[in-house]
């Protein structure tokens, strides 16, 4: 589990560059070897740190991998260029699906871990799923308005479709992103809403 505190501890000073290096090494190794073949020893070696440095920040391999994926999601979906129009649902979904295409195997393993570990399930929701829901909700709110029930249903439907296809190993591609986006109507203008 990540340690977000910066309280001084006895012993060697904490290397603030180690965290980003560990997350980057984790992502590179996952891309190259897949979830099962990536070990904490391999991550430590790739990042140029000792295993104790890993375990001072994360209490397990799944927690470390979860933070690496959450960091990846923030960079590749939220901050990637070119910027999207505020209500570009299809463009947003294309980015999400492309990221999932690179991390799908790992996501399936993390979801499996979450089924038997309640604490890890809570971390998965907090660090990866809820921020993704919030990002989608923001795009949808600009597209369809602020009705809470409609937004909740749209987020559940879209991410439900994503997780279903991911778990069934079915395609998550640009064509499916377009199909999903077309299911969510844009906001009605005053002229088109008039009888």
mmCIF file with all atom_site columns, C-alpha atoms in Angstrom:
data_model
loop_
_atom_site.group_PDB
_atom_site.id
_atom_site.type_symbol
_atom_site.label_atom_id
_atom_site.label_alt_id
_atom_site.label_comp_id
_atom_site.label_asym_id
_atom_site.label_entity_id
_atom_site.label_seq_id
_atom_site.pdbx_PDB_ins_code
_atom_site.Cartn_x
_atom_site.Cartn_y
_atom_site.Cartn_z
_atom_site.occupancy
_atom_site.B_iso_or_equiv
_atom_site.pdbx_formal_charge
_atom_site.auth_seq_id
_atom_site.auth_comp_id
_atom_site.auth_asym_id
_atom_site.auth_atom_id
_atom_site.pdbx_PDB_model_num
ATOM 1   C CA . UNK A 1 1   ? 0.000   0.000   0.000   1.00 0.00 ? 1   UNK A CA 1
ATOM 2   C CA . UNK A 1 2   ? 1.332   3.473   -0.824  1.00 0.00 ? 2   UNK A CA 1
ATOM 3   C CA . UNK A 1 3   ? 2.487   5.626   2.033   1.00 0.00 ? 3   UNK A CA 1
ATOM 4   C CA . UNK A 1 4   ? 1.240   9.142   1.223   1.00 0.00 ? 4   UNK A CA 1
ATOM 5   C CA . UNK A 1 5   ? 2.712   10.653  4.391   1.00 0.00 ? 5   UNK A CA 1
ATOM 6   C CA . UNK A 1 6   ? 5.983   12.480  4.379   1.00 0.00 ? 6   UNK A CA 1
ATOM 7   C CA . UNK A 1 7   ? 6.742   12.141  8.109   1.00 0.00 ? 7   UNK A CA 1
ATOM 8   C CA . UNK A 1 8   ? 10.428  11.751  8.849   1.00 0.00 ? 8   UNK A CA 1
ATOM 9   C CA . UNK A 1 9   ? 11.412  8.258   9.925   1.00 0.00 ? 9   UNK A CA 1
ATOM 10  C CA . UNK A 1 10  ? 14.583  7.093   11.571  1.00 0.00 ? 10  UNK A CA 1
ATOM 11  C CA . UNK A 1 11  ? 17.240  5.650   9.335   1.00 0.00 ? 11  UNK A CA 1
ATOM 12  C CA . UNK A 1 12  ? 18.129  6.384   5.766   1.00 0.00 ? 12  UNK A CA 1
ATOM 13  C CA . UNK A 1 13  ? 16.371  9.388   4.162   1.00 0.00 ? 13  UNK A CA 1
ATOM 14  C CA . UNK A 1 14  ? 13.624  8.532   1.708   1.00 0.00 ? 14  UNK A CA 1
ATOM 15  C CA . UNK A 1 15  ? 14.554  8.904   -1.974  1.00 0.00 ? 15  UNK A CA 1
ATOM 16  C CA . UNK A 1 16  ? 11.658  10.841  -3.503  1.00 0.00 ? 16  UNK A CA 1
ATOM 17  C CA . UNK A 1 17  ? 12.751  9.850   -7.032  1.00 0.00 ? 17  UNK A CA 1
ATOM 18  C CA . UNK A 1 18  ? 12.420  6.157   -6.225  1.00 0.00 ? 18  UNK A CA 1
ATOM 19  C CA . UNK A 1 19  ? 8.602   6.143   -6.323  1.00 0.00 ? 19  UNK A CA 1
ATOM 20  C CA . UNK A 1 20  ? 8.261   7.388   -9.929  1.00 0.00 ? 20  UNK A CA 1
ATOM 21  C CA . UNK A 1 21  ? 11.146  5.144   -11.023 1.00 0.00 ? 21  UNK A CA 1
ATOM 22  C CA . UNK A 1 22  ? 9.463   2.108   -9.452  1.00 0.00 ? 22  UNK A CA 1
ATOM 23  C CA . UNK A 1 23  ? 6.103   2.883   -11.108 1.00 0.00 ? 23  UNK A CA 1
ATOM 24  C CA . UNK A 1 24  ? 7.779   3.355   -14.509 1.00 0.00 ? 24  UNK A CA 1
ATOM 25  C CA . UNK A 1 25  ? 9.751   0.122   -14.120 1.00 0.00 ? 25  UNK A CA 1
ATOM 26  C CA . UNK A 1 26  ? 6.585   -1.734  -13.136 1.00 0.00 ? 26  UNK A CA 1
ATOM 27  C CA . UNK A 1 27  ? 4.738   -0.534  -16.248 1.00 0.00 ? 27  UNK A CA 1
ATOM 28  C CA . UNK A 1 28  ? 7.658   -1.435  -18.540 1.00 0.00 ? 28  UNK A CA 1
ATOM 29  C CA . UNK A 1 29  ? 7.943   -4.912  -17.060 1.00 0.00 ? 29  UNK A CA 1
ATOM 30  C CA . UNK A 1 30  ? 4.199   -5.539  -17.249 1.00 0.00 ? 30  UNK A CA 1
ATOM 31  C CA . UNK A 1 31  ? 4.223   -4.565  -20.934 1.00 0.00 ? 31  UNK A CA 1
ATOM 32  C CA . UNK A 1 32  ? 7.187   -6.848  -21.601 1.00 0.00 ? 32  UNK A CA 1
ATOM 33  C CA . UNK A 1 33  ? 6.441   -9.879  -19.408 1.00 0.00 ? 33  UNK A CA 1
ATOM 34  C CA . UNK A 1 34  ? 2.827   -9.827  -18.220 1.00 0.00 ? 34  UNK A CA 1
ATOM 35  C CA . UNK A 1 35  ? 1.417   -9.943  -14.711 1.00 0.00 ? 35  UNK A CA 1
ATOM 36  C CA . UNK A 1 36  ? 2.475   -13.462 -13.672 1.00 0.00 ? 36  UNK A CA 1
ATOM 37  C CA . UNK A 1 37  ? 6.123   -13.129 -14.679 1.00 0.00 ? 37  UNK A CA 1
ATOM 38  C CA . UNK A 1 38  ? 6.702   -9.765  -13.001 1.00 0.00 ? 38  UNK A CA 1
ATOM 39  C CA . UNK A 1 39  ? 8.079   -10.105 -9.474  1.00 0.00 ? 39  UNK A CA 1
ATOM 40  C CA . UNK A 1 40  ? 8.962   -7.494  -6.895  1.00 0.00 ? 40  UNK A CA 1
ATOM 41  C CA . UNK A 1 41  ? 12.614  -8.550  -7.222  1.00 0.00 ? 41  UNK A CA 1
ATOM 42  C CA . UNK A 1 42  ? 12.478  -7.898  -10.971 1.00 0.00 ? 42  UNK A CA 1
ATOM 43  C CA . UNK A 1 43  ? 10.812  -4.511  -10.417 1.00 0.00 ? 43  UNK A CA 1
ATOM 44  C CA . UNK A 1 44  ? 13.407  -3.492  -7.815  1.00 0.00 ? 44  UNK A CA 1
ATOM 45  C CA . UNK A 1 45  ? 16.259  -4.474  -10.124 1.00 0.00 ? 45  UNK A CA 1
ATOM 46  C CA . UNK A 1 46  ? 14.725  -2.612  -13.102 1.00 0.00 ? 46  UNK A CA 1
ATOM 47  C CA . UNK A 1 47  ? 14.136  0.513   -10.956 1.00 0.00 ? 47  UNK A CA 1
ATOM 48  C CA . UNK A 1 48  ? 17.604  0.351   -9.413  1.00 0.00 ? 48  UNK A CA 1
ATOM 49  C CA . UNK A 1 49  ? 16.351  0.102   -5.830  1.00 0.00 ? 49  UNK A CA 1
ATOM 50  C CA . UNK A 1 50  ? 16.347  -2.509  -3.083  1.00 0.00 ? 50  UNK A CA 1
ATOM 51  C CA . UNK A 1 51  ? 13.289  -4.663  -2.367  1.00 0.00 ? 51  UNK A CA 1
ATOM 52  C CA . UNK A 1 52  ? 12.946  -2.975  1.029   1.00 0.00 ? 52  UNK A CA 1
ATOM 53  C CA . UNK A 1 53  ? 12.409  0.332   -0.796  1.00 0.00 ? 53  UNK A CA 1
ATOM 54  C CA . UNK A 1 54  ? 9.429   -1.266  -2.547  1.00 0.00 ? 54  UNK A CA 1
ATOM 55  C CA . UNK A 1 55  ? 7.979   -2.687  0.636   1.00 0.00 ? 55  UNK A CA 1
ATOM 56  C CA . UNK A 1 56  ? 8.310   0.611   2.501   1.00 0.00 ? 56  UNK A CA 1
ATOM 57  C CA . UNK A 1 57  ? 5.923   2.104   -0.079  1.00 0.00 ? 57  UNK A CA 1
ATOM 58  C CA . UNK A 1 58  ? 3.697   -0.857  -1.069  1.00 0.00 ? 58  UNK A CA 1
ATOM 59  C CA . UNK A 1 59  ? 2.741   -3.852  1.030   1.00 0.00 ? 59  UNK A CA 1
ATOM 60  C CA . UNK A 1 60  ? 2.123   -6.217  -1.887  1.00 0.00 ? 60  UNK A CA 1
ATOM 61  C CA . UNK A 1 61  ? 2.734   -6.792  -5.594  1.00 0.00 ? 61  UNK A CA 1
ATOM 62  C CA . UNK A 1 62  ? -0.949  -6.147  -6.468  1.00 0.00 ? 62  UNK A CA 1
ATOM 63  C CA . UNK A 1 63  ? -0.912  -2.808  -4.574  1.00 0.00 ? 63  UNK A CA 1
ATOM 64  C CA . UNK A 1 64  ? 2.238   -1.714  -6.426  1.00 0.00 ? 64  UNK A CA 1
ATOM 65  C CA . UNK A 1 65  ? 0.844   -2.778  -9.790  1.00 0.00 ? 65  UNK A CA 1
ATOM 66  C CA . UNK A 1 66  ? -2.437  -1.017  -9.023  1.00 0.00 ? 66  UNK A CA 1
ATOM 67  C CA . UNK A 1 67  ? -0.605  2.266   -8.372  1.00 0.00 ? 67  UNK A CA 1
ATOM 68  C CA . UNK A 1 68  ? 1.413   1.820   -11.579 1.00 0.00 ? 68  UNK A CA 1
ATOM 69  C CA . UNK A 1 69  ? -1.822  1.390   -13.557 1.00 0.00 ? 69  UNK A CA 1
ATOM 70  C CA . UNK A 1 70  ? -3.496  4.337   -11.815 1.00 0.00 ? 70  UNK A CA 1
ATOM 71  C CA . UNK A 1 71  ? -0.504  6.517   -12.705 1.00 0.00 ? 71  UNK A CA 1
ATOM 72  C CA . UNK A 1 72  ? -0.681  5.225   -16.286 1.00 0.00 ? 72  UNK A CA 1
ATOM 73  C CA . UNK A 1 73  ? -4.413  6.014   -16.467 1.00 0.00 ? 73  UNK A CA 1
ATOM 74  C CA . UNK A 1 74  ? -3.885  9.590   -15.257 1.00 0.00 ? 74  UNK A CA 1
ATOM 75  C CA . UNK A 1 75  ? -1.159  10.210  -17.838 1.00 0.00 ? 75  UNK A CA 1
ATOM 76  C CA . UNK A 1 76  ? -2.540  8.302   -20.833 1.00 0.00 ? 76  UNK A CA 1
ATOM 77  C CA . UNK A 1 77  ? -6.207  9.195   -20.465 1.00 0.00 ? 77  UNK A CA 1
ATOM 78  C CA . UNK A 1 78  ? -6.431  12.443  -18.511 1.00 0.00 ? 78  UNK A CA 1
ATOM 79  C CA . UNK A 1 79  ? -3.318  14.306  -19.626 1.00 0.00 ? 79  UNK A CA 1
ATOM 80  C CA . UNK A 1 80  ? -2.476  12.920  -23.058 1.00 0.00 ? 80  UNK A CA 1
ATOM 81  C CA . UNK A 1 81  ? -2.381  15.134  -26.145 1.00 0.00 ? 81  UNK A CA 1
ATOM 82  C CA . UNK A 1 82  ? -4.116  16.322  -28.166 1.00 0.00 ? 82  UNK A CA 1
ATOM 83  C CA . UNK A 1 83  ? -6.691  17.683  -25.737 1.00 0.00 ? 83  UNK A CA 1
ATOM 84  C CA . UNK A 1 84  ? -10.231 16.498  -26.281 1.00 0.00 ? 84  UNK A CA 1
ATOM 85  C CA . UNK A 1 85  ? -13.285 18.707  -26.659 1.00 0.00 ? 85  UNK A CA 1
ATOM 86  C CA . UNK A 1 86  ? -15.131 18.874  -23.333 1.00 0.00 ? 86  UNK A CA 1
ATOM 87  C CA . UNK A 1 87  ? -17.968 16.609  -24.475 1.00 0.00 ? 87  UNK A CA 1
ATOM 88  C CA . UNK A 1 88  ? -16.008 14.297  -26.816 1.00 0.00 ? 88  UNK A CA 1
ATOM 89  C CA . UNK A 1 89  ? -17.274 11.026  -25.385 1.00 0.00 ? 89  UNK A CA 1
ATOM 90  C CA . UNK A 1 90  ? -16.068 8.949   -28.330 1.00 0.00 ? 90  UNK A CA 1
ATOM 91  C CA . UNK A 1 91  ? -12.551 10.414  -28.122 1.00 0.00 ? 91  UNK A CA 1
ATOM 92  C CA . UNK A 1 92  ? -12.459 9.803   -24.378 1.00 0.00 ? 92  UNK A CA 1
ATOM 93  C CA . UNK A 1 93  ? -13.567 6.185   -24.833 1.00 0.00 ? 93  UNK A CA 1
ATOM 94  C CA . UNK A 1 94  ? -11.010 5.607   -27.593 1.00 0.00 ? 94  UNK A CA 1
ATOM 95  C CA . UNK A 1 95  ? -8.292  6.684   -25.117 1.00 0.00 ? 95  UNK A CA 1
ATOM 96  C CA . UNK A 1 96  ? -9.706  4.514   -22.338 1.00 0.00 ? 96  UNK A CA 1
ATOM 97  C CA . UNK A 1 97  ? -9.987  1.479   -24.623 1.00 0.00 ? 97  UNK A CA 1
ATOM 98  C CA . UNK A 1 98  ? -6.452  1.977   -25.981 1.00 0.00 ? 98  UNK A CA 1
ATOM 99  C CA . UNK A 1 99  ? -5.088  2.091   -22.422 1.00 0.00 ? 99  UNK A CA 1
ATOM 100 C CA . UNK A 1 100 ? -7.104  -1.000  -21.474 1.00 0.00 ? 100 UNK A CA 1
ATOM 101 C CA . UNK A 1 101 ? -5.779  -2.720  -24.590 1.00 0.00 ? 101 UNK A CA 1
ATOM 102 C CA . UNK A 1 102 ? -2.260  -2.355  -23.185 1.00 0.00 ? 102 UNK A CA 1
ATOM 103 C CA . UNK A 1 103 ? -3.173  -3.351  -19.626 1.00 0.00 ? 103 UNK A CA 1
ATOM 104 C CA . UNK A 1 104 ? -6.123  -5.737  -20.011 1.00 0.00 ? 104 UNK A CA 1
ATOM 105 C CA . UNK A 1 105 ? -4.356  -8.860  -18.768 1.00 0.00 ? 105 UNK A CA 1
ATOM 106 C CA . UNK A 1 106 ? -3.146  -7.035  -15.674 1.00 0.00 ? 106 UNK A CA 1
ATOM 107 C CA . UNK A 1 107 ? -6.581  -5.535  -15.024 1.00 0.00 ? 107 UNK A CA 1
ATOM 108 C CA . UNK A 1 108 ? -8.151  -9.003  -15.156 1.00 0.00 ? 108 UNK A CA 1
ATOM 109 C CA . UNK A 1 109 ? -5.630  -10.249 -12.575 1.00 0.00 ? 109 UNK A CA 1
ATOM 110 C CA . UNK A 1 110 ? -6.247  -7.281  -10.293 1.00 0.00 ? 110 UNK A CA 1
ATOM 111 C CA . UNK A 1 111 ? -10.014 -7.752  -10.530 1.00 0.00 ? 111 UNK A CA 1
ATOM 112 C CA . UNK A 1 112 ? -9.569  -11.449 -9.683  1.00 0.00 ? 112 UNK A CA 1
ATOM 113 C CA . UNK A 1 113 ? -7.424  -10.487 -6.660  1.00 0.00 ? 113 UNK A CA 1
ATOM 114 C CA . UNK A 1 114 ? -10.150 -8.056  -5.569  1.00 0.00 ? 114 UNK A CA 1
ATOM 115 C CA . UNK A 1 115 ? -12.768 -10.822 -5.447  1.00 0.00 ? 115 UNK A CA 1
ATOM 116 C CA . UNK A 1 116 ? -11.055 -12.589 -2.562  1.00 0.00 ? 116 UNK A CA 1
ATOM 117 C CA . UNK A 1 117 ? -9.400  -9.628  -0.812  1.00 0.00 ? 117 UNK A CA 1
ATOM 118 C CA . UNK A 1 118 ? -11.846 -7.033  0.495   1.00 0.00 ? 118 UNK A CA 1
ATOM 119 C CA . UNK A 1 119 ? -9.108  -4.539  1.444   1.00 0.00 ? 119 UNK A CA 1
ATOM 120 C CA . UNK A 1 120 ? -7.567  -4.750  -2.015  1.00 0.00 ? 120 UNK A CA 1
ATOM 121 C CA . UNK A 1 121 ? -11.017 -4.380  -3.616  1.00 0.00 ? 121 UNK A CA 1
ATOM 122 C CA . UNK A 1 122 ? -11.411 -1.122  -1.698  1.00 0.00 ? 122 UNK A CA 1
ATOM 123 C CA . UNK A 1 123 ? -8.000  0.082   -2.966  1.00 0.00 ? 123 UNK A CA 1
ATOM 124 C CA . UNK A 1 124 ? -8.895  -0.883  -6.540  1.00 0.00 ? 124 UNK A CA 1
ATOM 125 C CA . UNK A 1 125 ? -12.103 1.139   -6.333  1.00 0.00 ? 125 UNK A CA 1
ATOM 126 C CA . UNK A 1 126 ? -10.426 4.121   -4.676  1.00 0.00 ? 126 UNK A CA 1
ATOM 127 C CA . UNK A 1 127 ? -7.292  4.369   -6.812  1.00 0.00 ? 127 UNK A CA 1
ATOM 128 C CA . UNK A 1 128 ? -8.354  3.171   -10.247 1.00 0.00 ? 128 UNK A CA 1
ATOM 129 C CA . UNK A 1 129 ? -12.085 2.694   -10.688 1.00 0.00 ? 129 UNK A CA 1
ATOM 130 C CA . UNK A 1 130 ? -13.502 5.797   -8.952  1.00 0.00 ? 130 UNK A CA 1
ATOM 131 C CA . UNK A 1 131 ? -11.117 8.262   -10.666 1.00 0.00 ? 131 UNK A CA 1
ATOM 132 C CA . UNK A 1 132 ? -12.034 6.688   -14.028 1.00 0.00 ? 132 UNK A CA 1
ATOM 133 C CA . UNK A 1 133 ? -15.751 6.962   -13.191 1.00 0.00 ? 133 UNK A CA 1
ATOM 134 C CA . UNK A 1 134 ? -15.281 10.609  -12.200 1.00 0.00 ? 134 UNK A CA 1
ATOM 135 C CA . UNK A 1 135 ? -13.474 11.382  -15.470 1.00 0.00 ? 135 UNK A CA 1
ATOM 136 C CA . UNK A 1 136 ? -16.229 9.732   -17.521 1.00 0.00 ? 136 UNK A CA 1
ATOM 137 C CA . UNK A 1 137 ? -18.904 11.440  -15.437 1.00 0.00 ? 137 UNK A CA 1
ATOM 138 C CA . UNK A 1 138 ? -17.331 14.856  -16.193 1.00 0.00 ? 138 UNK A CA 1
ATOM 139 C CA . UNK A 1 139 ? -17.406 14.160  -19.950 1.00 0.00 ? 139 UNK A CA 1
ATOM 140 C CA . UNK A 1 140 ? -20.992 12.918  -19.742 1.00 0.00 ? 140 UNK A CA 1
ATOM 141 C CA . UNK A 1 141 ? -22.139 15.876  -17.655 1.00 0.00 ? 141 UNK A CA 1
ATOM 142 C CA . UNK A 1 142 ? -20.939 18.270  -20.346 1.00 0.00 ? 142 UNK A CA 1
ATOM 143 C CA . UNK A 1 143 ? -22.687 16.131  -22.947 1.00 0.00 ? 143 UNK A CA 1
ATOM 144 C CA . UNK A 1 144 ? -26.031 15.273  -21.367 1.00 0.00 ? 144 UNK A CA 1
ATOM 145 C CA . UNK A 1 145 ? -26.420 17.648  -18.410 1.00 0.00 ? 145 UNK A CA 1
ATOM 146 C CA . UNK A 1 146 ? -26.232 17.268  -14.657 1.00 0.00 ? 146 UNK A CA 1
ATOM 147 C CA . UNK A 1 147 ? -29.154 14.926  -13.878 1.00 0.00 ? 147 UNK A CA 1
ATOM 148 C CA . UNK A 1 148 ? -27.594 12.664  -11.186 1.00 0.00 ? 148 UNK A CA 1
ATOM 149 C CA . UNK A 1 149 ? -29.699 9.592   -12.007 1.00 0.00 ? 149 UNK A CA 1
ATOM 150 C CA . UNK A 1 150 ? -28.977 9.822   -15.749 1.00 0.00 ? 150 UNK A CA 1
ATOM 151 C CA . UNK A 1 151 ? -25.241 10.323  -15.121 1.00 0.00 ? 151 UNK A CA 1
ATOM 152 C CA . UNK A 1 152 ? -25.047 7.386   -12.709 1.00 0.00 ? 152 UNK A CA 1
ATOM 153 C CA . UNK A 1 153 ? -26.873 5.121   -15.165 1.00 0.00 ? 153 UNK A CA 1
ATOM 154 C CA . UNK A 1 154 ? -24.721 6.219   -18.129 1.00 0.00 ? 154 UNK A CA 1
ATOM 155 C CA . UNK A 1 155 ? -21.454 5.710   -16.208 1.00 0.00 ? 155 UNK A CA 1
ATOM 156 C CA . UNK A 1 156 ? -22.597 2.254   -15.030 1.00 0.00 ? 156 UNK A CA 1
ATOM 157 C CA . UNK A 1 157 ? -23.702 1.259   -18.541 1.00 0.00 ? 157 UNK A CA 1
ATOM 158 C CA . UNK A 1 158 ? -20.504 2.380   -20.263 1.00 0.00 ? 158 UNK A CA 1
ATOM 159 C CA . UNK A 1 159 ? -18.064 1.003   -17.725 1.00 0.00 ? 159 UNK A CA 1
ATOM 160 C CA . UNK A 1 160 ? -20.198 -2.123  -17.326 1.00 0.00 ? 160 UNK A CA 1
ATOM 161 C CA . UNK A 1 161 ? -19.806 -2.717  -21.059 1.00 0.00 ? 161 UNK A CA 1
ATOM 162 C CA . UNK A 1 162 ? -16.052 -2.108  -20.805 1.00 0.00 ? 162 UNK A CA 1
ATOM 163 C CA . UNK A 1 163 ? -15.559 -4.562  -17.934 1.00 0.00 ? 163 UNK A CA 1
ATOM 164 C CA . UNK A 1 164 ? -17.817 -7.182  -19.543 1.00 0.00 ? 164 UNK A CA 1
ATOM 165 C CA . UNK A 1 165 ? -15.846 -7.071  -22.789 1.00 0.00 ? 165 UNK A CA 1
ATOM 166 C CA . UNK A 1 166 ? -12.551 -7.048  -20.902 1.00 0.00 ? 166 UNK A CA 1
ATOM 167 C CA . UNK A 1 167 ? -13.468 -10.096 -18.817 1.00 0.00 ? 167 UNK A CA 1
ATOM 168 C CA . UNK A 1 168 ? -14.768 -11.959 -21.876 1.00 0.00 ? 168 UNK A CA 1
ATOM 169 C CA . UNK A 1 169 ? -11.648 -10.989 -23.894 1.00 0.00 ? 169 UNK A CA 1
ATOM 170 C CA . UNK A 1 170 ? -13.812 -9.302  -26.535 1.00 0.00 ? 170 UNK A CA 1
ATOM 171 C CA . UNK A 1 171 ? -12.599 -6.332  -28.593 1.00 0.00 ? 171 UNK A CA 1
ATOM 172 C CA . UNK A 1 172 ? -12.409 -2.887  -27.026 1.00 0.00 ? 172 UNK A CA 1
ATOM 173 C CA . UNK A 1 173 ? -11.662 -0.841  -30.111 1.00 0.00 ? 173 UNK A CA 1
ATOM 174 C CA . UNK A 1 174 ? -12.474 2.494   -31.730 1.00 0.00 ? 174 UNK A CA 1
ATOM 175 C CA . UNK A 1 175 ? -15.534 1.023   -33.476 1.00 0.00 ? 175 UNK A CA 1
ATOM 176 C CA . UNK A 1 176 ? -17.020 -0.088  -30.147 1.00 0.00 ? 176 UNK A CA 1
ATOM 177 C CA . UNK A 1 177 ? -16.160 3.305   -28.616 1.00 0.00 ? 177 UNK A CA 1
ATOM 178 C CA . UNK A 1 178 ? -18.139 4.961   -31.403 1.00 0.00 ? 178 UNK A CA 1
ATOM 179 C CA . UNK A 1 179 ? -21.074 2.589   -30.949 1.00 0.00 ? 179 UNK A CA 1
ATOM 180 C CA . UNK A 1 180 ? -21.202 3.298   -27.207 1.00 0.00 ? 180 UNK A CA 1
ATOM 181 C CA . UNK A 1 181 ? -20.886 7.058   -27.697 1.00 0.00 ? 181 UNK A CA 1
ATOM 182 C CA . UNK A 1 182 ? -23.809 7.041   -30.127 1.00 0.00 ? 182 UNK A CA 1
ATOM 183 C CA . UNK A 1 183 ? -26.004 5.420   -27.482 1.00 0.00 ? 183 UNK A CA 1
ATOM 184 C CA . UNK A 1 184 ? -25.641 8.529   -25.299 1.00 0.00 ? 184 UNK A CA 1
ATOM 185 C CA . UNK A 1 185 ? -27.536 11.437  -26.835 1.00 0.00 ? 185 UNK A CA 1
ATOM 186 C CA . UNK A 1 186 ? -26.173 14.958  -26.744 1.00 0.00 ? 186 UNK A CA 1
ATOM 187 C CA . UNK A 1 187 ? -27.954 17.656  -24.782 1.00 0.00 ? 187 UNK A CA 1
ATOM 188 C CA . UNK A 1 188 ? -31.132 18.820  -26.511 1.00 0.00 ? 188 UNK A CA 1
ATOM 189 C CA . UNK A 1 189 ? -31.030 22.420  -27.633 1.00 0.00 ? 189 UNK A CA 1
ATOM 190 C CA . UNK A 1 190 ? -33.933 24.695  -26.715 1.00 0.00 ? 190 UNK A CA 1
ATOM 191 C CA . UNK A 1 191 ? -34.997 24.809  -30.389 1.00 0.00 ? 191 UNK A CA 1
ATOM 192 C CA . UNK A 1 192 ? -35.062 21.042  -30.855 1.00 0.00 ? 192 UNK A CA 1
ATOM 193 C CA . UNK A 1 193 ? -36.831 20.531  -27.517 1.00 0.00 ? 193 UNK A CA 1
ATOM 194 C CA . UNK A 1 194 ? -39.680 22.878  -28.482 1.00 0.00 ? 194 UNK A CA 1
ATOM 195 C CA . UNK A 1 195 ? -42.904 21.189  -29.798 1.00 0.00 ? 195 UNK A CA 1
#
